[in-house]
N, CA, C and O atoms as CSV, one atom per row, in Angstrom:
chain,resi,resn,atom,element,x,y,z
A,1,MET,N,N,-3.144,35.962,48.862
A,1,MET,CA,C,-3.154,34.842,49.780
A,1,MET,C,C,-2.867,33.521,49.077
A,1,MET,O,O,-2.592,32.522,49.742
A,2,SER,N,N,-2.925,33.495,47.777
A,2,SER,CA,C,-2.733,32.226,47.073
A,2,SER,C,C,-1.308,31.707,47.192
A,2,SER,O,O,-1.060,30.532,46.920
A,3,THR,N,N,-0.356,32.565,47.596
A,3,THR,CA,C,1.028,32.110,47.742
A,3,THR,C,C,1.307,31.522,49.123
A,3,THR,O,O,2.346,30.896,49.333
A,4,LEU,N,N,0.381,31.722,50.068
A,4,LEU,CA,C,0.562,31.160,51.404
A,4,LEU,C,C,0.052,29.735,51.412
A,4,LEU,O,O,-1.143,29.503,51.233
A,5,ARG,N,N,0.922,28.801,51.613
A,5,ARG,CA,C,0.541,27.399,51.588
A,5,ARG,C,C,0.785,26.723,52.929
A,5,ARG,O,O,-0.145,26.528,53.712
A,6,ASN,N,N,2.003,26.377,53.183
A,6,ASN,CA,C,2.367,25.639,54.384
A,6,ASN,C,C,3.506,26.409,55.039
A,6,ASN,O,O,4.676,26.173,54.737
A,7,LYS,N,N,3.164,27.327,55.933
A,7,LYS,CA,C,4.161,28.190,56.551
A,7,LYS,C,C,3.913,28.266,58.049
A,7,LYS,O,O,2.784,28.463,58.498
A,8,VAL,N,N,4.993,28.105,58.819
A,8,VAL,CA,C,4.928,28.152,60.273
A,8,VAL,C,C,5.968,29.147,60.762
A,8,VAL,O,O,7.108,29.154,60.296
A,9,GLN,N,N,5.558,29.994,61.714
A,9,GLN,CA,C,6.485,30.906,62.371
A,9,GLN,C,C,6.295,30.749,63.874
A,9,GLN,O,O,5.179,30.857,64.384
A,10,LEU,N,N,7.392,30.494,64.574
A,10,LEU,CA,C,7.330,30.297,66.025
A,10,LEU,C,C,8.470,31.053,66.697
A,10,LEU,O,O,9.556,31.196,66.135
A,11,ILE,N,N,8.206,31.527,67.891
A,11,ILE,CA,C,9.253,32.054,68.768
A,11,ILE,C,C,9.173,31.250,70.053
A,11,ILE,O,O,8.111,31.151,70.667
A,12,GLY,N,N,10.299,30.676,70.459
A,12,GLY,CA,C,10.302,29.868,71.664
A,12,GLY,C,C,11.705,29.631,72.170
A,12,GLY,O,O,12.678,30.178,71.652
A,13,ASN,N,N,11.788,28.800,73.197
A,13,ASN,CA,C,13.072,28.465,73.813
A,13,ASN,C,C,13.446,27.026,73.496
A,13,ASN,O,O,12.610,26.125,73.546
A,14,VAL,N,N,14.713,26.828,73.171
A,14,VAL,CA,C,15.230,25.501,72.830
A,14,VAL,C,C,15.173,24.626,74.074
A,14,VAL,O,O,15.636,25.020,75.144
A,15,GLY,N,N,14.597,23.430,73.923
A,15,GLY,CA,C,14.384,22.554,75.069
A,15,GLY,C,C,15.516,21.592,75.342
A,15,GLY,O,O,15.645,21.100,76.463
A,16,ASN,N,N,16.340,21.312,74.350
A,16,ASN,CA,C,17.440,20.359,74.531
A,16,ASN,C,C,18.595,20.772,73.628
A,16,ASN,O,O,18.400,21.529,72.678
A,17,ALA,N,N,19.783,20.284,73.917
A,17,ALA,CA,C,20.918,20.564,73.045
A,17,ALA,C,C,20.636,19.933,71.683
A,17,ALA,O,O,20.290,18.753,71.613
A,18,PRO,N,N,20.780,20.697,70.604
A,18,PRO,CA,C,20.503,20.136,69.272
A,18,PRO,C,C,21.362,18.917,68.972
A,18,PRO,O,O,22.541,18.861,69.322
A,19,GLU,N,N,20.738,17.933,68.310
A,19,GLU,CA,C,21.447,16.739,67.861
A,19,GLU,C,C,21.873,16.986,66.415
A,19,GLU,O,O,21.035,17.222,65.545
A,20,ILE,N,N,23.174,16.929,66.166
A,20,ILE,CA,C,23.725,17.205,64.841
A,20,ILE,C,C,24.227,15.905,64.236
A,20,ILE,O,O,24.955,15.148,64.879
A,21,LYS,N,N,23.829,15.649,62.983
A,21,LYS,CA,C,24.305,14.464,62.269
A,21,LYS,C,C,24.924,14.880,60.943
A,21,LYS,O,O,24.374,15.707,60.215
A,22,ASN,N,N,26.080,14.291,60.641
A,22,ASN,CA,C,26.708,14.459,59.336
A,22,ASN,C,C,26.443,13.191,58.540
A,22,ASN,O,O,26.940,12.121,58.892
A,23,LEU,N,N,25.669,13.303,57.477
A,23,LEU,CA,C,25.288,12.144,56.685
A,23,LEU,C,C,26.385,11.767,55.704
A,23,LEU,O,O,27.248,12.584,55.381
A,24,GLU,N,N,26.349,10.527,55.231
A,24,GLU,CA,C,27.357,10.045,54.283
A,24,GLU,C,C,27.381,10.876,53.010
A,24,GLU,O,O,28.420,10.994,52.361
A,25,SER,N,N,26.253,11.445,52.656
A,25,SER,CA,C,26.163,12.270,51.446
A,25,SER,C,C,26.886,13.604,51.614
A,25,SER,O,O,27.053,14.343,50.644
A,26,GLY,N,N,27.315,13.918,52.839
A,26,GLY,CA,C,27.967,15.182,53.111
A,26,GLY,C,C,27.018,16.227,53.674
A,26,GLY,O,O,27.458,17.291,54.108
A,27,LYS,N,N,25.725,15.940,53.674
A,27,LYS,CA,C,24.745,16.877,54.224
A,27,LYS,C,C,24.748,16.830,55.744
A,27,LYS,O,O,25.076,15.811,56.352
A,28,LYS,N,N,24.376,17.950,56.339
A,28,LYS,CA,C,24.285,18.063,57.785
A,28,LYS,C,C,22.832,18.277,58.152
A,28,LYS,O,O,22.116,19.014,57.474
A,29,VAL,N,N,22.387,17.626,59.237
A,29,VAL,CA,C,21.021,17.799,59.723
A,29,VAL,C,C,21.053,18.032,61.230
A,29,VAL,O,O,21.808,17.385,61.956
A,30,ALA,N,N,20.220,18.968,61.689
A,30,ALA,CA,C,20.108,19.274,63.114
A,30,ALA,C,C,18.674,19.017,63.550
A,30,ALA,O,O,17.733,19.386,62.847
A,31,SER,N,N,18.506,18.387,64.706
A,31,SER,CA,C,17.188,18.109,65.276
A,31,SER,C,C,17.161,18.618,66.714
A,31,SER,O,O,18.104,18.406,67.477
A,32,PHE,N,N,16.073,19.289,67.073
A,32,PHE,CA,C,15.913,19.775,68.440
A,32,PHE,C,C,14.447,20.138,68.661
A,32,PHE,O,O,13.640,20.083,67.734
A,33,SER,N,N,14.116,20.504,69.874
A,33,SER,CA,C,12.740,20.905,70.174
A,33,SER,C,C,12.740,22.314,70.732
A,33,SER,O,O,13.719,22.759,71.332
A,34,ILE,N,N,11.619,23.018,70.527
A,34,ILE,CA,C,11.443,24.311,71.165
A,34,ILE,C,C,10.095,24.326,71.878
A,34,ILE,O,O,9.154,23.630,71.493
A,35,ALA,N,N,10.033,25.132,72.915
A,35,ALA,CA,C,8.803,25.297,73.686
A,35,ALA,C,C,8.245,26.688,73.427
A,35,ALA,O,O,8.970,27.681,73.481
A,36,THR,N,N,6.948,26.746,73.145
A,36,THR,CA,C,6.256,28.021,73.044
A,36,THR,C,C,5.281,28.102,74.205
A,36,THR,O,O,4.697,27.095,74.604
A,37,ASN,N,N,5.109,29.288,74.740
A,37,ASN,CA,C,4.249,29.484,75.911
A,37,ASN,C,C,3.109,30.432,75.595
A,37,ASN,O,O,3.281,31.431,74.896
A,38,GLU,N,N,1.950,30.100,76.119
A,38,GLU,CA,C,0.768,30.945,76.014
A,38,GLU,C,C,0.259,31.175,77.433
A,38,GLU,O,O,0.208,30.247,78.240
A,39,PHE,N,N,-0.111,32.398,77.726
A,39,PHE,CA,C,-0.605,32.736,79.054
A,39,PHE,C,C,-2.040,33.232,78.949
A,39,PHE,O,O,-2.387,33.974,78.030
A,40,TYR,N,N,-2.867,32.813,79.900
A,40,TYR,CA,C,-4.248,33.284,79.953
A,40,TYR,C,C,-4.734,33.198,81.398
A,40,TYR,O,O,-4.088,32.588,82.250
A,41,LYS,N,N,-5.875,33.817,81.654
A,41,LYS,CA,C,-6.465,33.747,82.994
A,41,LYS,C,C,-7.627,32.771,82.959
A,41,LYS,O,O,-8.465,32.821,82.059
A,42,ASN,N,N,-7.673,31.881,83.948
A,42,ASN,CA,C,-8.763,30.904,84.023
A,42,ASN,C,C,-10.001,31.548,84.639
A,42,ASN,O,O,-10.005,32.747,84.918
A,43,SER,N,N,-11.038,30.764,84.847
A,43,SER,CA,C,-12.308,31.287,85.365
A,43,SER,C,C,-12.185,31.859,86.772
A,43,SER,O,O,-13.032,32.647,87.191
A,44,ASN,N,N,-11.142,31.475,87.506
A,44,ASN,CA,C,-10.904,32.014,88.845
A,44,ASN,C,C,-10.022,33.258,88.824
A,44,ASN,O,O,-9.697,33.812,89.874
A,45,GLY,N,N,-9.633,33.698,87.618
A,45,GLY,CA,C,-8.782,34.875,87.496
A,45,GLY,C,C,-7.312,34.596,87.715
A,45,GLY,O,O,-6.513,35.529,87.807
A,46,GLU,N,N,-6.930,33.300,87.802
A,46,GLU,CA,C,-5.526,32.934,88.006
A,46,GLU,C,C,-4.813,32.846,86.656
A,46,GLU,O,O,-5.371,32.369,85.668
A,47,LYS,N,N,-3.574,33.316,86.641
A,47,LYS,CA,C,-2.772,33.256,85.429
A,47,LYS,C,C,-2.327,31.814,85.187
A,47,LYS,O,O,-1.781,31.174,86.086
A,48,VAL,N,N,-2.561,31.299,83.970
A,48,VAL,CA,C,-2.219,29.924,83.618
A,48,VAL,C,C,-1.250,29.956,82.439
A,48,VAL,O,O,-1.426,30.732,81.500
A,49,GLN,N,N,-0.231,29.109,82.497
A,49,GLN,CA,C,0.735,28.987,81.399
A,49,GLN,C,C,0.494,27.675,80.681
A,49,GLN,O,O,0.427,26.616,81.304
A,50,ASN,N,N,0.364,27.752,79.355
A,50,ASN,CA,C,0.204,26.568,78.523
A,50,ASN,C,C,1.437,26.451,77.633
A,50,ASN,O,O,1.684,27.331,76.808
A,51,THR,N,N,2.216,25.379,77.787
A,51,THR,CA,C,3.440,25.172,77.014
A,51,THR,C,C,3.210,24.102,75.965
A,51,THR,O,O,2.694,23.025,76.265
A,52,GLN,N,N,3.598,24.402,74.729
A,52,GLN,CA,C,3.540,23.449,73.616
A,52,GLN,C,C,4.968,23.167,73.161
A,52,GLN,O,O,5.796,24.075,73.084
A,53,TRP,N,N,5.251,21.894,72.860
A,53,TRP,CA,C,6.572,21.489,72.382
A,53,TRP,C,C,6.498,21.191,70.895
A,53,TRP,O,O,5.546,20.569,70.424
A,54,HIS,N,N,7.523,21.644,70.150
A,54,HIS,CA,C,7.572,21.485,68.702
A,54,HIS,C,C,8.915,20.859,68.311
A,54,HIS,O,O,9.964,21.301,68.777
A,55,ASN,N,N,8.882,19.839,67.463
A,55,ASN,CA,C,10.101,19.202,66.963
A,55,ASN,C,C,10.558,19.949,65.718
A,55,ASN,O,O,9.778,20.167,64.790
A,56,ILE,N,N,11.831,20.338,65.707
A,56,ILE,CA,C,12.402,21.131,64.618
A,56,ILE,C,C,13.500,20.325,63.938
A,56,ILE,O,O,14.297,19.663,64.603
A,57,VAL,N,N,13.537,20.385,62.601
A,57,VAL,CA,C,14.593,19.762,61.809
A,57,VAL,C,C,15.158,20.830,60.872
A,57,VAL,O,O,14.402,21.536,60.204
A,58,ALA,N,N,16.474,20.947,60.824
A,58,ALA,CA,C,17.133,21.909,59.940
A,58,ALA,C,C,18.212,21.197,59.139
A,58,ALA,O,O,18.910,20.328,59.662
A,59,TRP,N,N,18.348,21.565,57.871
A,59,TRP,CA,C,19.315,20.948,56.963
A,59,TRP,C,C,20.318,21.983,56.463
A,59,TRP,O,O,20.038,23.182,56.473
A,60,GLY,N,N,21.488,21.516,56.026
A,60,GLY,CA,C,22.470,22.349,55.327
A,60,GLY,C,C,22.981,23.513,56.146
A,60,GLY,O,O,23.383,23.354,57.299
A,61,LYS,N,N,22.960,24.709,55.525
A,61,LYS,CA,C,23.471,25.919,56.180
A,61,LYS,C,C,22.695,26.242,57.452
A,61,LYS,O,O,23.269,26.707,58.437
A,62,THR,N,N,21.393,25.995,57.425
A,62,THR,CA,C,20.578,26.248,58.609
A,62,THR,C,C,21.018,25.334,59.747
A,62,THR,O,O,21.052,25.757,60.903
A,63,ALA,N,N,21.355,24.084,59.431
A,63,ALA,CA,C,21.859,23.144,60.443
A,63,ALA,C,C,23.205,23.615,60.994
A,63,ALA,O,O,23.486,23.431,62.178
A,64,GLU,N,N,24.038,24.220,60.148
A,64,GLU,CA,C,25.330,24.741,60.613
A,64,GLU,C,C,25.132,25.888,61.599
A,64,GLU,O,O,25.854,25.986,62.591
A,65,ILE,N,N,24.156,26.755,61.332
A,65,ILE,CA,C,23.846,27.841,62.259
A,65,ILE,C,C,23.409,27.261,63.596
A,65,ILE,O,O,23.841,27.724,64.652
A,66,VAL,N,N,22.552,26.247,63.550
A,66,VAL,CA,C,22.095,25.591,64.776
A,66,VAL,C,C,23.291,25.010,65.530
A,66,VAL,O,O,23.421,25.201,66.739
A,67,GLU,N,N,24.151,24.309,64.821
A,67,GLU,CA,C,25.312,23.675,65.456
A,67,GLU,C,C,26.205,24.701,66.156
A,67,GLU,O,O,26.693,24.450,67.258
A,68,ASN,N,N,26.418,25.855,65.518
A,68,ASN,CA,C,27.367,26.837,66.036
A,68,ASN,C,C,26.792,27.810,67.062
A,68,ASN,O,O,27.533,28.334,67.894
A,69,TYR,N,N,25.473,28.061,67.016
A,69,TYR,CA,C,24.942,29.157,67.826
A,69,TYR,C,C,23.743,28.813,68.708
A,69,TYR,O,O,23.374,29.613,69.568
A,70,VAL,N,N,23.135,27.659,68.521
A,70,VAL,CA,C,21.904,27.355,69.252
A,70,VAL,C,C,22.180,26.316,70.333
A,70,VAL,O,O,22.741,25.254,70.060
A,71,GLY,N,N,21.785,26.631,71.551
A,71,GLY,CA,C,21.949,25.712,72.664
A,71,GLY,C,C,20.695,25.671,73.512
A,71,GLY,O,O,19.767,26.453,73.308
A,72,LYS,N,N,20.675,24.763,74.454
A,72,LYS,CA,C,19.531,24.600,75.356
A,72,LYS,C,C,19.204,25.918,76.050
A,72,LYS,O,O,20.087,26.586,76.588
A,73,GLY,N,N,17.921,26.283,76.029
A,73,GLY,CA,C,17.465,27.496,76.687
A,73,GLY,C,C,17.480,28.730,75.818
A,73,GLY,O,O,16.835,29.721,76.159
A,74,LYS,N,N,18.197,28.706,74.698
A,74,LYS,CA,C,18.308,29.862,73.807
A,74,LYS,C,C,16.952,30.208,73.220
A,74,LYS,O,O,16.220,29.318,72.787
A,75,GLU,N,N,16.602,31.503,73.199
A,75,GLU,CA,C,15.362,31.954,72.577
A,75,GLU,C,C,15.629,32.178,71.088
A,75,GLU,O,O,16.550,32.904,70.713
A,76,ILE,N,N,14.807,31.542,70.246
A,76,ILE,CA,C,14.980,31.659,68.805
A,76,ILE,C,C,13.622,31.825,68.118
A,76,ILE,O,O,12.573,31.485,68.666
A,77,ALA,N,N,13.685,32.357,66.907
A,77,ALA,CA,C,12.508,32.411,66.039
A,77,ALA,C,C,12.764,31.442,64.891
A,77,ALA,O,O,13.871,31.371,64.358
A,78,ILE,N,N,11.730,30.700,64.518
A,78,ILE,CA,C,11.822,29.690,63.460
A,78,ILE,C,C,10.797,30.019,62.392
A,78,ILE,O,O,9.661,30.384,62.699
A,79,GLU,N,N,11.202,29.889,61.142
A,79,GLU,CA,C,10.239,29.915,60.045
A,79,GLU,C,C,10.472,28.660,59.229
A,79,GLU,O,O,11.615,28.296,58.952
A,80,GLY,N,N,9.393,28.001,58.844
A,80,GLY,CA,C,9.520,26.775,58.074
A,80,GLY,C,C,8.165,26.243,57.676
A,80,GLY,O,O,7.195,26.992,57.561
A,81,LYS,N,N,8.108,24.933,57.467
A,81,LYS,CA,C,6.845,24.306,57.082
A,81,LYS,C,C,6.628,23.038,57.886
A,81,LYS,O,O,7.578,22.407,58.349
A,82,LEU,N,N,5.362,22.674,58.045
A,82,LEU,CA,C,5.013,21.442,58.739
A,82,LEU,C,C,5.233,20.248,57.832
A,82,LEU,O,O,4.869,20.271,56.656
A,83,THR,N,N,5.828,19.208,58.384
A,83,THR,CA,C,5.986,17.952,57.657
A,83,THR,C,C,5.542,16.811,58.582
A,83,THR,O,O,5.685,16.888,59.802
A,84,SER,N,N,5.013,15.775,57.981
A,84,SER,CA,C,4.601,14.586,58.732
A,84,SER,C,C,5.242,13.371,58.109
A,84,SER,O,O,5.422,13.305,56.893
A,85,ARG,N,N,5.586,12.412,58.942
A,85,ARG,CA,C,6.171,11.156,58.444
A,85,ARG,C,C,5.786,10.035,59.392
A,85,ARG,O,O,5.355,10.267,60.522
A,86,THR,N,N,5.952,8.823,58.907
A,86,THR,CA,C,5.702,7.646,59.736
A,86,THR,C,C,6.950,6.775,59.740
A,86,THR,O,O,7.770,6.827,58.824
A,87,TYR,N,N,7.072,5.983,60.783
A,87,TYR,CA,C,8.149,5.001,60.862
A,87,TYR,C,C,7.688,3.858,61.736
A,87,TYR,O,O,6.706,3.977,62.469
A,88,LYS,N,N,8.404,2.747,61.656
A,88,LYS,CA,C,8.093,1.593,62.503
A,88,LYS,C,C,9.170,1.429,63.557
A,88,LYS,O,O,10.361,1.555,63.274
A,89,THR,N,N,8.732,1.143,64.784
A,89,THR,CA,C,9.666,0.896,65.872
A,89,THR,C,C,10.272,-0.495,65.699
A,89,THR,O,O,9.850,-1.261,64.833
A,90,GLU,N,N,11.249,-0.808,66.517
A,90,GLU,CA,C,11.862,-2.137,66.474
A,90,GLU,C,C,10.849,-3.233,66.781
A,90,GLU,O,O,11.000,-4.375,66.348
A,91,GLU,N,N,9.808,-2.865,67.537
A,91,GLU,CA,C,8.747,-3.820,67.873
A,91,GLU,C,C,7.693,-3.920,66.770
A,91,GLU,O,O,6.740,-4.689,66.890
A,92,GLY,N,N,7.862,-3.143,65.692
A,92,GLY,CA,C,6.924,-3.186,64.573
A,92,GLY,C,C,5.735,-2.254,64.699
A,92,GLY,O,O,4.827,-2.299,63.869
A,93,GLU,N,N,5.722,-1.398,65.732
A,93,GLU,CA,C,4.631,-0.440,65.902
A,93,GLU,C,C,4.814,0.736,64.956
A,93,GLU,O,O,5.929,1.231,64.788
A,94,LYS,N,N,3.731,1.185,64.340
A,94,LYS,CA,C,3.779,2.326,63.442
A,94,LYS,C,C,3.639,3.609,64.261
A,94,LYS,O,O,2.716,3.736,65.066
A,95,ARG,N,N,4.545,4.547,64.058
A,95,ARG,CA,C,4.529,5.827,64.772
A,95,ARG,C,C,4.397,6.964,63.762
A,95,ARG,O,O,4.887,6.881,62.636
A,96,TYR,N,N,3.730,8.014,64.191
A,96,TYR,CA,C,3.532,9.201,63.370
A,96,TYR,C,C,4.252,10.378,64.028
A,96,TYR,O,O,4.177,10.559,65.243
A,97,VAL,N,N,4.948,11.173,63.218
A,97,VAL,CA,C,5.698,12.314,63.728
A,97,VAL,C,C,5.362,13.538,62.882
A,97,VAL,O,O,5.351,13.472,61.653
A,98,THR,N,N,5.090,14.645,63.548
A,98,THR,CA,C,4.932,15.927,62.866
A,98,THR,C,C,6.089,16.813,63.305
A,98,THR,O,O,6.341,16.979,64.499
A,99,GLU,N,N,6.791,17.380,62.325
A,99,GLU,CA,C,7.965,18.202,62.601
A,99,GLU,C,C,7.854,19.503,61.815
A,99,GLU,O,O,7.059,19.625,60.884
A,100,ILE,N,N,8.661,20.456,62.209
A,100,ILE,CA,C,8.781,21.697,61.456
A,100,ILE,C,C,10.126,21.668,60.758
A,100,ILE,O,O,11.170,21.570,61.403
A,101,LEU,N,N,10.099,21.753,59.440
A,101,LEU,CA,C,11.307,21.804,58.633
A,101,LEU,C,C,11.703,23.272,58.535
A,101,LEU,O,O,11.074,24.045,57.813
A,102,ALA,N,N,12.750,23.651,59.265
A,102,ALA,CA,C,13.148,25.059,59.388
A,102,ALA,C,C,13.850,25.535,58.124
A,102,ALA,O,O,14.779,24.891,57.638
A,103,SER,N,N,13.399,26.666,57.598
A,103,SER,CA,C,14.075,27.296,56.467
A,103,SER,C,C,14.876,28.509,56.929
A,103,SER,O,O,15.861,28.887,56.294
A,104,GLU,N,N,14.450,29.120,58.041
A,104,GLU,CA,C,15.172,30.260,58.615
A,104,GLU,C,C,15.150,30.174,60.126
A,104,GLU,O,O,14.167,29.744,60.730
A,105,ILE,N,N,16.256,30.595,60.724
A,105,ILE,CA,C,16.354,30.660,62.187
A,105,ILE,C,C,16.916,32.023,62.541
A,105,ILE,O,O,17.929,32.453,61.989
A,106,LEU,N,N,16.248,32.701,63.467
A,106,LEU,CA,C,16.703,33.998,63.945
A,106,LEU,C,C,17.048,33.851,65.417
A,106,LEU,O,O,16.218,33.423,66.219
A,107,LEU,N,N,18.281,34.208,65.767
A,107,LEU,CA,C,18.733,34.113,67.151
A,107,LEU,C,C,18.245,35.327,67.912
A,107,LEU,O,O,18.470,36.459,67.485
A,108,LEU,N,N,17.587,35.108,69.020
A,108,LEU,CA,C,17.067,36.186,69.851
A,108,LEU,C,C,17.806,36.186,71.179
A,108,LEU,O,O,18.781,35.452,71.342
A,109,GLY,N,N,17.360,36.998,72.131
A,109,GLY,CA,C,17.988,37.048,73.445
A,109,GLY,C,C,17.547,35.871,74.287
A,109,GLY,O,O,17.116,34.841,73.768
A,110,GLY,N,N,17.662,36.039,75.599
A,110,GLY,CA,C,17.084,35.073,76.514
A,110,GLY,C,C,18.017,34.021,77.060
A,110,GLY,O,O,17.559,33.149,77.798
A,111,ASN,N,N,19.321,34.047,76.739
A,111,ASN,CA,C,20.224,33.062,77.325
A,111,ASN,C,C,21.626,33.627,77.403
A,111,ASN,O,O,22.174,34.096,76.405
A,112,ALA,N,N,22.198,33.582,78.578
A,112,ALA,CA,C,23.516,34.178,78.801
A,112,ALA,C,C,24.656,33.347,78.229
A,112,ALA,O,O,25.764,33.860,78.079
A,113,ASN,N,N,24.416,32.066,77.901
A,113,ASN,CA,C,25.539,31.234,77.459
A,113,ASN,C,C,25.782,31.316,75.961
A,113,ASN,O,O,26.632,30.595,75.440
A,114,ASN,N,N,25.040,32.195,75.240
A,114,ASN,CA,C,25.229,32.400,73.806
A,114,ASN,C,C,25.196,31.136,72.994
A,114,ASN,O,O,25.882,31.040,71.976
A,115,GLY,N,N,24.421,30.165,73.414
A,115,GLY,CA,C,24.225,28.954,72.628
A,115,GLY,C,C,25.278,27.901,72.817
A,115,GLY,O,O,25.229,26.871,72.145
A,116,SER,N,N,26.242,28.109,73.710
A,116,SER,CA,C,27.240,27.061,73.913
A,116,SER,C,C,26.656,25.931,74.694
A,116,SER,O,O,25.788,26.146,75.539
A,117,ASN,N,N,27.114,24.713,74.434
A,117,ASN,CA,C,26.559,23.526,75.085
A,117,ASN,C,C,27.265,23.211,76.358
A,117,ASN,O,O,26.919,22.240,77.031
């Protein structure tokens, strides 16, 4: 267990078309969100769906896979690590963001458009 540090694995559906940026350094970065769903029964025996949204960032070859094959609604599996950062808005407000830095993406079923936008 000593080798397990900061690792996240999620299976979910892409919530928006990935935003792809080509940086001046030549690197490519992809940003998008995925939704994961949990189902349970409440005290009345009714089925309840709980949806969580996760911000995903992918770099390099992983970003190229996202650009070419991942689209809104596509079911994917993500493996990566949690990262946190802060930034200031134009109004000077400090904001905190937690993202998943994807190291691997596995394309699953769940969308007939094969990831096209």
